[in-house]
Structure formats: C-alpha cells, structure tokens
C-alpha cells in the first residue's frame, strides 16, 4: 500500500479520479498476457501529459516507489506484472496521433495509441508502418517500443527499432529528454533512441515517439506451400534466400499448430502434412509476380506436396489471419498456453524445430511450433495446465533445454517478446556474466533507486545451465 | 610521455616492434583528416588480437592512460586526434574478413578492414553492403561503426547503424562482451550493439563486427537534373518523395560546388546553373525504368532546365564519381577546407541552403554547399586559410549560426560526421543540458577513469547560443 503522504501527492498531480486503488482495479492490473505471473500493484495511475508523468516520477524516485509503465499488457514475458508493487502507469489519456508528415514520411504519436489504429491511419495516406506484432489489434505503440516488437513482416522490413526516429522520455530522475528528430541521419551523441527501444520500461518512460514511414507497397501476393517434412520446408526457406529473394513474410507452422489453427479458423487448411510455409511478397506488381513465380518453383524443387497461390486479396488475408490466430487457437486446447520465442539464425530453423520436438518428447510435454521462419524467430508453444505442478516443472525444464539449444545454434532466448521476468534467469546464457554486468552498470547509472519496472530483465539468480545432450 | 613502467608493460603485450614512440611516428598520428586540430600521442600501438587489446585496456585503465582507437583517421570531427595524449591504437593487424555467410546474409569482419574492400568482397558473391561514406576507399569499418557513417545511399538504405548485427567489444574495465548475433530479431537485453555504433570510441573498443547484407540490386540508373534555382531543386526533391519514390541516391550540388567539381573532374558538367540534383535509382529493371521515367517528369514539372539520364553504367559512374570528389575538388581552392554536416528534415533543404548562403554573406566567408538532399544531410563547406586568425573567427561564427539554424529547422549539428572535438561545444544546443547530462551519466558509468578517447563528444563548455537573426 502506498504511504498516505505519497498517495496524496500523486492525487494532487493527476486528480482523484485518475488514481485507482480499489481492490477490483488493482486485481485487473496485477497480471498481463503472460500466464502464471501475478502481483498486486499499490495503485494504478492515469497521467494526462508528460508534465504529470515527470512529477509522478519525481515523487516515486523520492519515495522509492516502483513504476510499471503499461500499454495494453499484451506482452508475453510478464514485463508489465508489478512484481514489487508500486504504481502501474497507464497511457489511457495519451493515445493520440499528433502529426503525420507526408513530406518527411514520419508520424508522431503518443504512447497509448493502438498499433493497428496507427497502421490504418497512415495507410489511409498511402504510407506504411511495417512492424505488425500479432497483438497489433490491441497492443499500443508505447508497448511495442518498450519491447522492440517484431511481427510477420520482420524479415523484409525489420522490427520496431528500425522505425523509431525520435523519442521524448522521462528519465528516472524526472528529467525529460528528447532524442533524434525528423532526420534519416543524426549522430549527435549516443543513440539514446535505440537504447530506449526494447529497454522494457526499466530506463525511463516514453511519452512521445516519432516513427518512420515508407511508401505503401503497390501490391501483395500470398501463397501456401505444404511439405511432408520439416526438412523440406527448411530447405525451401534457405533456397528462397539463396536465390536473393527477401519475401515480406515467410511463416512456418508445424503439423500440430496447423491442426489446431484449422480447427479454429476453418478455412480448409490441410492438417495431414509435416509443415507449412505461408509466404507473402509485396512491392511493385512486376516484381511480386516474378518473385512469387520463382518461389513456387523453389518450393516445388524442395519437394513441396502442394503449392497454392491465393487467387484474391481476400483469400490471402484469410491465410494470414489464420496464421495470426495461431496463439488464440492453441490457447483453446489446454488451460495454460506458454508461448516462447527462442530464435536461431535462419539457416538453423529446421534443425531447431527438430530439436524442439525431441526436447518435448524427452520431457513428455506437448509443444507445437510456428513462427517467422524467414528470420529464425520461432514460437514453440506449450499447452499445459498451470495447476499441475509436476507437469509445470517438466515444462520449465523443456524450455530451459530449448533456450540452451537456441544459444548453442547461435541464437537467442528471445527474438521479439522481451526478457521481462520470465526469461531473466536465462539472460546470462546469451550475454555472459560480463554482458549482464554491463547492462546492470547502465541500469543503475540511470536508475540508482531501481524504481523503473524493478525485477525485470535482471534476475536475482542465473539458472544453472544444463548442457543439452545430443 | 608514457611512464617507463607502463611502456614496458605495453611492450610485453604487443612486442617491441608494435609500440611506436619515435617523434616521426607520433607526429603522423597527431592529427586526422580534420583541419586545424593536432595533439601529440605518447605512443602508437598495434595489437594483433582481442586478447592483446584487452590487456592493453587493463593497463591503461590502471594507469589512467588515454586510448584513442583509430582506423584510417578519415573522420572530419577530429574524433581521432589524441587531445589528451595517451596511446593511439591501430587495427593494422586486425583487418580480415572472417566469414561471409550466404545463408544468413551476414559478413563478419575485423575492424581494420577497408570499407571498399568489404563492399567488393560481398559484391563478388552477389550481396550488397549499402553504407558508402565518401571516404570508403580508405576508411575502415571500425571507424565507420564508431562514427555511424552514412553516405550517398542513406536515403533508401539507411546508415551503418542499420547494418550492424553483432559486435565484440572490449569495455573500459577490460571485460569483453559480445552483443547480438546472426539474428534479425533479438531482444535479449539492452541494445548495446547500437549503443556502441556512433559512440566515437568513448565507450569501448570494437574488436569484431557482424554486418547485415542484402541481395545486390539487379540494376541501377543515374540521372542529372539542372535547375535555375535552389527552390526548383528543393521542390523536385519534395515531389519525388510525395510521389512515393525513394531513390537510392538523391544528391544536391550548388553552383559553387559544381564549378569546382567540373574544374577538377572535367566530365562536361554545366557550371552556370543554380543547382543540380544527381539521382540514382536501383532495383529490379522494370521498377528502375519506371521510377526514373517518373522522376524525369517530376523534375521537368519542377522547372528543371535540363534533365539527362546516363546512357551507360560508365556514364553514370562518372557522374557519381564527380560527386564523390566534391571535397577533394573544393580542397584545392584554398589552404584550409572545413566541411560540415548540419542536417535538416528533408522538407527544409532548400530553406537551409538559402540560409547558409545568407549566413556566409553576413560573415563574409566563402561557403559552397553540397550533400544528400534526400535525407537532408548537407555539407556546407568553407574554403579558408587557418593561418588567417581574423578570418577563422568569422568562419567559426558562420558555422555556429549554421548549427543554430539547422536546429531551429528541426535538424541536428551532425548528420554523419560525428561530434568529436569539433562539434562538442554545440552538442547541448541539440540535446539540451538534460540530454548531455544523460550521456555523461552513461559515459562515466562505463569509463569512470575517462580513458576512452577523452575530450570527445563532451565539451568543457557549451558555446553561448546566438539567436540567428532573420
């Protein structure tokens, strides 16, 4: 519970109605989209502008009250779970598009805007904001920036980081800084813009962002290739890239995922094949036609059982929508769904999926895998039941093995979901103790009182690494 | 001079022949490509590998000896001038390509490799490394990364930062960290990769880098459009972008630059026009043809006096080579050439060039301007004589006014050259004192003894800002 003095000071900033601390309100913000993590905040606060955030931060820094900035809470790393209490800070009032600049191809927004709303607003002007996390219908841009969200278009277009040009940030000491500008080139000092991107709310509060836009691709085509085996699909992925084609989307679903997705979406996907690639190319008409033609040929040469190009934008949309529904579809199967995002170099995707299957078998847990084959970002998803302690232990072991394997193959523990609480015990596996130390040095230089989203990224203890047996 | 104890310890690491401290050697490394800055180092050292660099850093940190990492010294911000003495660290032995991975589209290099050598090596495999600073024939990748170098292809393809995927870095405390990987998506912890990019050797020593490659564009076309006035050229730039075309290169030369370049390159450029745009598009043949056709039409509508599409790759190359020679050409005119890179939002280019001309007139100095119109990165270049103190004072005043104007227009003091010593007194104009403080917090957390390239980025004093009179 907040000390009454602190509570009154916060109310004097935002007004009575914007500080919520009834039991019902606190419960709502005690968890996010990540299963199995819950902790009660002391209050929920809804500031109306940067100035109010600045004052809130100063109070919290003085009284050492944790602050957890939260968009829509769609993250999958328990990144917005208020582990150490304190206040959950919402951007309910700060959800506007401030400017779309068609001359300089930028959009300036407040952090609370929904990703899809932003995408639609710029598309209405013939412009394109590529990052498209699966949660984009409900996620906010502020959350996307804090997590450096990826999405299906990452292979060709990059991730959120690649589109953030400028930020306004309230630092833990209450100072406001503005980074970057409407500038494709700017080397005046350290790259604080990108330091903030993906920092998971641990270094400050992003209060405004300017994002880069590009012209919207003229056209788009979608296709589906079915394979008997993982190897065939993996080989096709490699061959597409080796042929110097970078598709906009190059998604992979294994047999298990496919079955569940079809059961959910009912669009006539085959469910008796080993693996599916969902491929999309966009760009000028001639190029899209030519690339899709080449990709069809490559898939056939990689022994695809069947290759099917969507005959209309609607048919294409149905396919990508089905893919986007993978998590929801899988979530119907069991009480608890844990979706991970171990990521490997593109050339290792088939090997990694095979290893995931082996690991699942070893630990006797049910894991389906889908994900962004083009950029090696896989989502092994475990269907389980959090109430079954014994099973949960095996699930945890399986994921630890998966992380270890990903790193062994030159990969990482998280491609686009963030470290949060969930993966913090594994961070040193990827970065080494020296790497984690360097990050701690940075964190504590900026936030000596550890008020910004405490308990995230840095674990109290690194998990003991068990070497995966071949 | 180094204490004999330190000198001996360094020699024990690299061997006698790799520590140079004769007067002649020290003089050679007392300056870089930036006019008017010189300071003697105490020694020049040539380590052979990361391990040796690690040991050197530990010694220097213990004895508080400054380290200035230096590639080819082509920077234009006095970034490698050993202002506070200490050792200049060279990458003479660390100049290899370690791997070109065609499956994952990456190249792994040591920092000492020449940029153009790298570009040619990957092009031989049908791959493309876009960043192309004008100094690329002699600059090193290590230098490019430390300065976050741009180039002519920045508008469409981004800058060095956008191509660095992983780094090995020796931190000021002597610890070695490895960031990133062969991963298009990786959000395991803070983005140290991009924090190091553009940090100008002040946070650590980059000892290895993995860079992203893309498929080489199928074809390329070059064209030249001549305009009576700046306004016409500026209008054409805006119209090209408004038509949703992003050319690979969109360069601008004013009348003064044009005259000097033609005198130098003798390729038949007209010298009696107000402004020239050099435009290049690359990509699939059909798209290039279509875009160039549209751009021709846009230039004509913007009242270009003449528009000429290069009829052969050789003719196109001659045009871009002429543009690349702008600095060399200008440098022949007067004993001292000061090339700056004030940068503004693309939509403000014409206005900025007009202001530069006005400022030059007010201070009675000779400034020609050329640069990357597409990304607003301008190079106002002053031809002067460093021996004339009174004139140099006026030159300095003029550049201060130019920086102030750039910031007023939403721009920055440096687009691609870095802050170094030269622009450090102006950094707070762009970032505010809060922004500079945040950077200092970071710097001193990592380098409490201030051994890494001291005197760069952070000035002892911020210049008093004179408001530009309209």
JSON list of N, CA and C in Angstrom, two decimals, chain A residues 299-345:
[
{"chain": "A", "resi": 299, "resn": "UNK", "atom": "N", "xyz": [9.84, -23.96, -54.12]},
{"chain": "A", "resi": 299, "resn": "UNK", "atom": "CA", "xyz": [9.12, -24.86, -53.21]},
{"chain": "A", "resi": 299, "resn": "UNK", "atom": "C", "xyz": [8.92, -26.22, -53.88]},
{"chain": "A", "resi": 300, "resn": "UNK", "atom": "N", "xyz": [8.57, -26.19, -55.15]},
{"chain": "A", "resi": 300, "resn": "UNK", "atom": "CA", "xyz": [8.39, -27.46, -55.86]},
{"chain": "A", "resi": 300, "resn": "UNK", "atom": "C", "xyz": [9.69, -28.26, -55.90]},
{"chain": "A", "resi": 301, "resn": "UNK", "atom": "N", "xyz": [10.79, -27.56, -56.14]},
{"chain": "A", "resi": 301, "resn": "UNK", "atom": "CA", "xyz": [12.09, -28.23, -56.16]},
{"chain": "A", "resi": 301, "resn": "UNK", "atom": "C", "xyz": [12.49, -28.75, -54.78]},
{"chain": "A", "resi": 302, "resn": "UNK", "atom": "N", "xyz": [11.95, -28.12, -53.74]},
{"chain": "A", "resi": 302, "resn": "UNK", "atom": "CA", "xyz": [12.21, -28.59, -52.38]},
{"chain": "A", "resi": 302, "resn": "UNK", "atom": "C", "xyz": [11.18, -29.64, -51.96]},
{"chain": "A", "resi": 303, "resn": "UNK", "atom": "N", "xyz": [10.53, -30.23, -52.97]},
{"chain": "A", "resi": 303, "resn": "UNK", "atom": "CA", "xyz": [9.58, -31.31, -52.75]},
{"chain": "A", "resi": 303, "resn": "UNK", "atom": "C", "xyz": [8.36, -30.94, -51.92]},
{"chain": "A", "resi": 304, "resn": "UNK", "atom": "N", "xyz": [7.84, -29.76, -52.19]},
{"chain": "A", "resi": 304, "resn": "UNK", "atom": "CA", "xyz": [6.55, -29.42, -51.59]},
{"chain": "A", "resi": 304, "resn": "UNK", "atom": "C", "xyz": [5.50, -30.38, -52.14]},
{"chain": "A", "resi": 305, "resn": "UNK", "atom": "N", "xyz": [4.57, -30.78, -51.29]},
{"chain": "A", "resi": 305, "resn": "UNK", "atom": "CA", "xyz": [3.49, -31.65, -51.75]},
{"chain": "A", "resi": 305, "resn": "UNK", "atom": "C", "xyz": [2.52, -30.83, -52.60]},
{"chain": "A", "resi": 306, "resn": "UNK", "atom": "N", "xyz": [2.31, -29.62, -52.17]},
{"chain": "A", "resi": 306, "resn": "UNK", "atom": "CA", "xyz": [1.40, -28.76, -52.93]},
{"chain": "A", "resi": 306, "resn": "UNK", "atom": "C", "xyz": [1.75, -27.31, -52.70]},
{"chain": "A", "resi": 307, "resn": "UNK", "atom": "N", "xyz": [1.57, -26.51, -53.74]},
{"chain": "A", "resi": 307, "resn": "UNK", "atom": "CA", "xyz": [1.85, -25.08, -53.64]},
{"chain": "A", "resi": 307, "resn": "UNK", "atom": "C", "xyz": [0.64, -24.35, -54.19]},
{"chain": "A", "resi": 308, "resn": "UNK", "atom": "N", "xyz": [0.17, -23.40, -53.43]},
{"chain": "A", "resi": 308, "resn": "UNK", "atom": "CA", "xyz": [-1.08, -22.76, -53.80]},
{"chain": "A", "resi": 308, "resn": "UNK", "atom": "C", "xyz": [-0.96, -21.25, -53.62]},
{"chain": "A", "resi": 309, "resn": "UNK", "atom": "N", "xyz": [-1.16, -20.50, -54.72]},
{"chain": "A", "resi": 309, "resn": "UNK", "atom": "CA", "xyz": [-1.10, -19.04, -54.64]},
{"chain": "A", "resi": 309, "resn": "UNK", "atom": "C", "xyz": [-2.52, -18.51, -54.46]},
{"chain": "A", "resi": 310, "resn": "UNK", "atom": "N", "xyz": [-2.70, -17.65, -53.46]},
{"chain": "A", "resi": 310, "resn": "UNK", "atom": "CA", "xyz": [-4.04, -17.11, -53.21]},
{"chain": "A", "resi": 310, "resn": "UNK", "atom": "C", "xyz": [-4.52, -16.36, -54.44]},
{"chain": "A", "resi": 311, "resn": "UNK", "atom": "N", "xyz": [-5.76, -16.59, -54.82]},
{"chain": "A", "resi": 311, "resn": "UNK", "atom": "CA", "xyz": [-6.26, -16.02, -56.06]},
{"chain": "A", "resi": 311, "resn": "UNK", "atom": "C", "xyz": [-6.86, -14.63, -55.88]},
{"chain": "A", "resi": 312, "resn": "UNK", "atom": "N", "xyz": [-6.99, -14.22, -54.66]},
{"chain": "A", "resi": 312, "resn": "UNK", "atom": "CA", "xyz": [-7.55, -12.88, -54.42]},
{"chain": "A", "resi": 312, "resn": "UNK", "atom": "C", "xyz": [-6.98, -12.34, -53.12]},
{"chain": "A", "resi": 313, "resn": "UNK", "atom": "N", "xyz": [-7.02, -11.02, -52.94]},
{"chain": "A", "resi": 313, "resn": "UNK", "atom": "CA", "xyz": [-6.56, -10.45, -51.67]},
{"chain": "A", "resi": 313, "resn": "UNK", "atom": "C", "xyz": [-7.33, -11.04, -50.49]},
{"chain": "A", "resi": 314, "resn": "UNK", "atom": "N", "xyz": [-8.62, -11.34, -50.68]},
{"chain": "A", "resi": 314, "resn": "UNK", "atom": "CA", "xyz": [-9.43, -11.89, -49.59]},
{"chain": "A", "resi": 314, "resn": "UNK", "atom": "C", "xyz": [-8.90, -13.26, -49.17]},
{"chain": "A", "resi": 315, "resn": "UNK", "atom": "N", "xyz": [-8.57, -14.06, -50.18]},
{"chain": "A", "resi": 315, "resn": "UNK", "atom": "CA", "xyz": [-8.06, -15.40, -49.91]},
{"chain": "A", "resi": 315, "resn": "UNK", "atom": "C", "xyz": [-6.70, -15.28, -49.19]},
{"chain": "A", "resi": 316, "resn": "UNK", "atom": "N", "xyz": [-5.88, -14.34, -49.64]},
{"chain": "A", "resi": 316, "resn": "UNK", "atom": "CA", "xyz": [-4.59, -14.11, -48.99]},
{"chain": "A", "resi": 316, "resn": "UNK", "atom": "C", "xyz": [-4.77, -13.68, -47.54]},
{"chain": "A", "resi": 317, "resn": "UNK", "atom": "N", "xyz": [-5.71, -12.78, -47.34]},
{"chain": "A", "resi": 317, "resn": "UNK", "atom": "CA", "xyz": [-5.97, -12.28, -45.99]},
{"chain": "A", "resi": 317, "resn": "UNK", "atom": "C", "xyz": [-6.44, -13.40, -45.07]},
{"chain": "A", "resi": 318, "resn": "UNK", "atom": "N", "xyz": [-7.27, -14.29, -45.61]},
{"chain": "A", "resi": 318, "resn": "UNK", "atom": "CA", "xyz": [-7.75, -15.42, -44.80]},
{"chain": "A", "resi": 318, "resn": "UNK", "atom": "C", "xyz": [-6.57, -16.26, -44.32]},
{"chain": "A", "resi": 319, "resn": "UNK", "atom": "N", "xyz": [-5.61, -16.46, -45.20]},
{"chain": "A", "resi": 319, "resn": "UNK", "atom": "CA", "xyz": [-4.44, -17.26, -44.83]},
{"chain": "A", "resi": 319, "resn": "UNK", "atom": "C", "xyz": [-3.62, -16.57, -43.73]},
{"chain": "A", "resi": 320, "resn": "UNK", "atom": "N", "xyz": [-3.33, -15.28, -43.92]},
{"chain": "A", "resi": 320, "resn": "UNK", "atom": "CA", "xyz": [-2.51, -14.61, -42.89]},
{"chain": "A", "resi": 320, "resn": "UNK", "atom": "C", "xyz": [-3.30, -14.47, -41.59]},
{"chain": "A", "resi": 321, "resn": "UNK", "atom": "N", "xyz": [-4.61, -14.26, -41.70]},
{"chain": "A", "resi": 321, "resn": "UNK", "atom": "CA", "xyz": [-5.41, -14.16, -40.48]},
{"chain": "A", "resi": 321, "resn": "UNK", "atom": "C", "xyz": [-5.36, -15.48, -39.72]},
{"chain": "A", "resi": 322, "resn": "UNK", "atom": "N", "xyz": [-5.42, -16.58, -40.46]},
{"chain": "A", "resi": 322, "resn": "UNK", "atom": "CA", "xyz": [-5.32, -17.89, -39.82]},
{"chain": "A", "resi": 322, "resn": "UNK", "atom": "C", "xyz": [-3.99, -18.01, -39.08]},
{"chain": "A", "resi": 323, "resn": "UNK", "atom": "N", "xyz": [-2.93, -17.58, -39.73]},
{"chain": "A", "resi": 323, "resn": "UNK", "atom": "CA", "xyz": [-1.63, -17.64, -39.08]},
{"chain": "A", "resi": 323, "resn": "UNK", "atom": "C", "xyz": [-1.59, -16.76, -37.82]},
{"chain": "A", "resi": 324, "resn": "UNK", "atom": "N", "xyz": [-2.16, -15.58, -37.94]},
{"chain": "A", "resi": 324, "resn": "UNK", "atom": "CA", "xyz": [-2.16, -14.67, -36.79]},
{"chain": "A", "resi": 324, "resn": "UNK", "atom": "C", "xyz": [-2.97, -15.22, -35.62]},
{"chain": "A", "resi": 325, "resn": "UNK", "atom": "N", "xyz": [-3.89, -16.13, -35.94]},
{"chain": "A", "resi": 325, "resn": "UNK", "atom": "CA", "xyz": [-4.73, -16.66, -34.87]},
{"chain": "A", "resi": 325, "resn": "UNK", "atom": "C", "xyz": [-4.10, -17.86, -34.17]},
{"chain": "A", "resi": 326, "resn": "UNK", "atom": "N", "xyz": [-2.86, -18.19, -34.54]},
{"chain": "A", "resi": 326, "resn": "UNK", "atom": "CA", "xyz": [-2.25, -19.41, -34.00]},
{"chain": "A", "resi": 326, "resn": "UNK", "atom": "C", "xyz": [-2.28, -19.46, -32.48]},
{"chain": "A", "resi": 327, "resn": "UNK", "atom": "N", "xyz": [-1.88, -18.35, -31.85]},
{"chain": "A", "resi": 327, "resn": "UNK", "atom": "CA", "xyz": [-1.85, -18.36, -30.39]},
{"chain": "A", "resi": 327, "resn": "UNK", "atom": "C", "xyz": [-3.24, -18.57, -29.80]},
{"chain": "A", "resi": 328, "resn": "UNK", "atom": "N", "xyz": [-4.22, -17.80, -30.32]},
{"chain": "A", "resi": 328, "resn": "UNK", "atom": "CA", "xyz": [-5.59, -17.95, -29.80]},
{"chain": "A", "resi": 328, "resn": "UNK", "atom": "C", "xyz": [-6.08, -19.38, -30.00]},
{"chain": "A", "resi": 329, "resn": "UNK", "atom": "N", "xyz": [-5.77, -19.94, -31.16]},
{"chain": "A", "resi": 329, "resn": "UNK", "atom": "CA", "xyz": [-6.23, -21.29, -31.47]},
{"chain": "A", "resi": 329, "resn": "UNK", "atom": "C", "xyz": [-5.61, -22.31, -30.51]},
{"chain": "A", "resi": 330, "resn": "UNK", "atom": "N", "xyz": [-4.32, -22.18, -30.31]},
{"chain": "A", "resi": 330, "resn": "UNK", "atom": "CA", "xyz": [-3.63, -23.11, -29.41]},
{"chain": "A", "resi": 330, "resn": "UNK", "atom": "C", "xyz": [-4.14, -22.94, -27.98]},
{"chain": "A", "resi": 331, "resn": "UNK", "atom": "N", "xyz": [-4.46, -21.70, -27.63]},
{"chain": "A", "resi": 331, "resn": "UNK", "atom": "CA", "xyz": [-4.88, -21.42, -26.25]},
{"chain": "A", "resi": 331, "resn": "UNK", "atom": "C", "xyz": [-6.18, -22.12, -25.88]},
{"chain": "A", "resi": 332, "resn": "UNK", "atom": "N", "xyz": [-6.94, -22.56, -26.91]},
{"chain": "A", "resi": 332, "resn": "UNK", "atom": "CA", "xyz": [-8.21, -23.23, -26.61]},
{"chain": "A", "resi": 332, "resn": "UNK", "atom": "C", "xyz": [-8.02, -24.66, -26.12]},
{"chain": "A", "resi": 333, "resn": "UNK", "atom": "N", "xyz": [-6.82, -25.21, -26.41]},
{"chain": "A", "resi": 333, "resn": "UNK", "atom": "CA", "xyz": [-6.65, -26.65, -26.19]},
{"chain": "A", "resi": 333, "resn": "UNK", "atom": "C", "xyz": [-6.50, -27.06, -24.73]},
{"chain": "A", "resi": 334, "resn": "UNK", "atom": "N", "xyz": [-5.79, -26.23, -23.98]},
{"chain": "A", "resi": 334, "resn": "UNK", "atom": "CA", "xyz": [-5.48, -26.57, -22.59]},
{"chain": "A", "resi": 334, "resn": "UNK", "atom": "C", "xyz": [-5.63, -25.32, -21.73]},
{"chain": "A", "resi": 335, "resn": "UNK", "atom": "N", "xyz": [-5.76, -25.47, -20.42]},
{"chain": "A", "resi": 335, "resn": "UNK", "atom": "CA", "xyz": [-5.96, -24.28, -19.58]},
{"chain": "A", "resi": 335, "resn": "UNK", "atom": "C", "xyz": [-4.83, -23.26, -19.69]},
{"chain": "A", "resi": 336, "resn": "UNK", "atom": "N", "xyz": [-3.60, -23.74, -19.85]},
{"chain": "A", "resi": 336, "resn": "UNK", "atom": "CA", "xyz": [-2.46, -22.82, -19.87]},
{"chain": "A", "resi": 336, "resn": "UNK", "atom": "C", "xyz": [-1.66, -22.95, -21.17]},
{"chain": "A", "resi": 337, "resn": "UNK", "atom": "N", "xyz": [-1.38, -21.82, -21.80]},
{"chain": "A", "resi": 337, "resn": "UNK", "atom": "CA", "xyz": [-0.59, -21.83, -23.03]},
{"chain": "A", "resi": 337, "resn": "UNK", "atom": "C", "xyz": [0.65, -20.99, -22.82]},
{"chain": "A", "resi": 338, "resn": "UNK", "atom": "N", "xyz": [1.81, -21.59, -22.96]},
{"chain": "A", "resi": 338, "resn": "UNK", "atom": "CA", "xyz": [3.05, -20.82, -22.80]},
{"chain": "A", "resi": 338, "resn": "UNK", "atom": "C", "xyz": [3.74, -20.73, -24.15]},
{"chain": "A", "resi": 339, "resn": "UNK", "atom": "N", "xyz": [3.81, -19.49, -24.64]},
{"chain": "A", "resi": 339, "resn": "UNK", "atom": "CA", "xyz": [4.37, -19.27, -25.97]},
{"chain": "A", "resi": 339, "resn": "UNK", "atom": "C", "xyz": [5.74, -18.65, -25.83]},
{"chain": "A", "resi": 340, "resn": "UNK", "atom": "N", "xyz": [6.73, -19.32, -26.33]},
{"chain": "A", "resi": 340, "resn": "UNK", "atom": "CA", "xyz": [8.09, -18.80, -26.21]},
{"chain": "A", "resi": 340, "resn": "UNK", "atom": "C", "xyz": [8.60, -18.30, -27.56]},
{"chain": "A", "resi": 341, "resn": "UNK", "atom": "N", "xyz": [9.76, -17.66, -27.55]},
{"chain": "A", "resi": 341, "resn": "UNK", "atom": "CA", "xyz": [10.25, -17.19, -28.85]},
{"chain": "A", "resi": 341, "resn": "UNK", "atom": "C", "xyz": [11.76, -17.30, -29.01]},
{"chain": "A", "resi": 342, "resn": "UNK", "atom": "N", "xyz": [12.26, -18.48, -28.67]},
{"chain": "A", "resi": 342, "resn": "UNK", "atom": "CA", "xyz": [13.65, -18.80, -28.94]},
{"chain": "A", "resi": 342, "resn": "UNK", "atom": "C", "xyz": [13.91, -18.57, -30.43]},
{"chain": "A", "resi": 343, "resn": "UNK", "atom": "N", "xyz": [15.03, -17.99, -30.73]},
{"chain": "A", "resi": 343, "resn": "UNK", "atom": "CA", "xyz": [15.31, -17.57, -32.10]},
{"chain": "A", "resi": 343, "resn": "UNK", "atom": "C", "xyz": [16.70, -18.04, -32.52]},
{"chain": "A", "resi": 344, "resn": "UNK", "atom": "N", "xyz": [16.79, -18.50, -33.76]},
{"chain": "A", "resi": 344, "resn": "UNK", "atom": "CA", "xyz": [18.08, -19.00, -34.26]},
{"chain": "A", "resi": 344, "resn": "UNK", "atom": "C", "xyz": [18.40, -18.35, -35.61]},
{"chain": "A", "resi": 345, "resn": "UNK", "atom": "N", "xyz": [19.66, -18.45, -36.06]},
{"chain": "A", "resi": 345, "resn": "UNK", "atom": "CA", "xyz": [19.94, -17.99, -37.42]},
{"chain": "A", "resi": 345, "resn": "UNK", "atom": "C", "xyz": [19.02, -18.73, -38.40]}
]
